[in-house]
PDB file of C-alpha atoms in Angstrom:
ATOM      1  CA  UNK N   1       0.000   0.000   0.000  1.00 85.00           C
ATOM      2  CA  UNK N   2       1.011   3.653  -0.087  1.00 84.00           C
ATOM      3  CA  UNK N   3       1.597   3.392   3.677  1.00 87.00           C
ATOM      4  CA  UNK N   4       4.114   0.558   3.374  1.00 91.00           C
ATOM      5  CA  UNK N   5       1.853  -2.389   4.172  1.00 90.00           C
ATOM      6  CA  UNK N   6       2.178  -5.596   2.154  1.00 90.00           C
ATOM      7  CA  UNK N   7      -1.003  -7.672   2.433  1.00 85.00           C
ATOM      8  CA  UNK N   8      -0.528 -11.422   2.151  1.00 81.00           C
ATOM      9  CA  UNK N   9      -3.841 -11.786   0.312  1.00 75.00           C
ATOM     10  CA  UNK N  10      -6.352  -9.202  -0.894  1.00 71.00           C
ATOM     11  CA  UNK N  11      -9.125 -11.059   0.933  1.00 69.00           C
ATOM     12  CA  UNK N  12      -7.414 -11.249   4.321  1.00 72.00           C
ATOM     13  CA  UNK N  13      -6.098  -8.812   6.897  1.00 76.00           C
ATOM     14  CA  UNK N  14      -2.636 -10.348   7.509  1.00 83.00           C
ATOM     15  CA  UNK N  15       0.029  -7.874   6.429  1.00 88.00           C
ATOM     16  CA  UNK N  16       3.698  -7.053   6.777  1.00 93.00           C
ATOM     17  CA  UNK N  17       5.062  -3.595   7.520  1.00 95.00           C
ATOM     18  CA  UNK N  18       7.632  -2.677   4.873  1.00 95.00           C
ATOM     19  CA  UNK N  19       7.900   0.969   5.869  1.00 95.00           C
ATOM     20  CA  UNK N  20      10.095   0.216   8.901  1.00 95.00           C
ATOM     21  CA  UNK N  21      12.778  -1.725   6.978  1.00 94.00           C
ATOM     22  CA  UNK N  22      12.676   0.840   4.161  1.00 92.00           C
ATOM     23  CA  UNK N  23      13.367   3.644   6.606  1.00 94.00           C
ATOM     24  CA  UNK N  24      15.853   1.700   8.730  1.00 93.00           C
ATOM     25  CA  UNK N  25      18.373   0.879   6.013  1.00 92.00           C
ATOM     26  CA  UNK N  26      19.330   1.708   2.458  1.00 92.00           C
ATOM     27  CA  UNK N  27      20.536  -1.882   2.029  1.00 95.00           C
ATOM     28  CA  UNK N  28      18.183  -3.650  -0.395  1.00 94.00           C
ATOM     29  CA  UNK N  29      18.864  -6.952   1.367  1.00 95.00           C
ATOM     30  CA  UNK N  30      17.002  -5.722   4.469  1.00 95.00           C
ATOM     31  CA  UNK N  31      13.891  -5.036   2.381  1.00 94.00           C
ATOM     32  CA  UNK N  32      14.310  -8.307   0.495  1.00 96.00           C
ATOM     33  CA  UNK N  33      14.445 -10.213   3.790  1.00 96.00           C
ATOM     34  CA  UNK N  34      11.233  -8.510   4.974  1.00 95.00           C
ATOM     35  CA  UNK N  35       9.466  -9.362   1.712  1.00 95.00           C
ATOM     36  CA  UNK N  36      10.644 -12.980   1.829  1.00 96.00           C
ATOM     37  CA  UNK N  37       9.444 -13.301   5.435  1.00 95.00           C
ATOM     38  CA  UNK N  38       6.055 -11.908   4.396  1.00 93.00           C
ATOM     39  CA  UNK N  39       5.761 -14.267   1.437  1.00 91.00           C
ATOM     40  CA  UNK N  40       6.491 -17.232   3.706  1.00 92.00           C
ATOM     41  CA  UNK N  41       3.326 -16.311   5.680  1.00 88.00           C
ATOM     42  CA  UNK N  42       1.187 -16.062   2.551  1.00 84.00           C
ATOM     43  CA  UNK N  43      -1.839 -18.366   2.653  1.00 78.00           C
ATOM     44  CA  UNK N  44      -1.784 -21.398   0.396  1.00 80.00           C
ATOM     45  CA  UNK N  45      -5.219 -20.681  -1.043  1.00 74.00           C
ATOM     46  CA  UNK N  46      -6.991 -17.515  -2.032  1.00 67.00           C
ATOM     47  CA  UNK N  47     -10.265 -16.771  -0.292  1.00 61.00           C
ATOM     48  CA  UNK N  48     -11.937 -13.882   1.428  1.00 60.00           C
ATOM     49  CA  UNK N  49     -11.843 -14.404   5.200  1.00 55.00           C
ATOM     50  CA  UNK N  50     -15.097 -12.930   6.493  1.00 56.00           C
ATOM     51  CA  UNK N  51     -14.771 -14.482   9.974  1.00 61.00           C
ATOM     52  CA  UNK N  52     -13.190 -11.333  11.472  1.00 58.00           C
ATOM     53  CA  UNK N  53     -15.461  -8.873   9.721  1.00 51.00           C
ATOM     54  CA  UNK N  54     -17.671  -6.331  11.429  1.00 53.00           C
ATOM     55  CA  UNK N  55     -20.419  -6.699   8.827  1.00 52.00           C
ATOM     56  CA  UNK N  56     -21.051 -10.049   7.192  1.00 52.00           C
ATOM     57  CA  UNK N  57     -19.851 -10.079   3.613  1.00 53.00           C
ATOM     58  CA  UNK N  58     -17.629  -7.002   3.881  1.00 57.00           C
ATOM     59  CA  UNK N  59     -13.911  -6.604   4.378  1.00 61.00           C
ATOM     60  CA  UNK N  60     -12.879  -4.147   7.075  1.00 66.00           C
ATOM     61  CA  UNK N  61     -10.339  -2.676   4.623  1.00 67.00           C
ATOM     62  CA  UNK N  62     -11.549  -1.018   1.445  1.00 66.00           C
ATOM     63  CA  UNK N  63      -9.749  -1.957  -1.754  1.00 66.00           C
ATOM     64  CA  UNK N  64      -8.967   1.736  -2.281  1.00 65.00           C
ATOM     65  CA  UNK N  65      -6.756   1.510   0.832  1.00 66.00           C
ATOM     66  CA  UNK N  66      -4.860  -1.429  -0.646  1.00 68.00           C
ATOM     67  CA  UNK N  67      -4.048   0.438  -3.842  1.00 70.00           C
ATOM     68  CA  UNK N  68      -3.065  -1.006  -7.144  1.00 56.00           C
TER      69      UNK N  68
END
């Protein structure tokens, strides 16, 4: 996202903060390590997880927040 969040899946809320490693070091390997760690947590399948939603059938994060 524009705020440095990398979501593991568009339909889920799990995300990794990339802003901190970007600001902490100018070494690309630090960012690469953060991205690899995030990818290792990526779900095997792709589905929209509505179990943690406030309103049934809606994500708590709008797609406009995710960017594209």
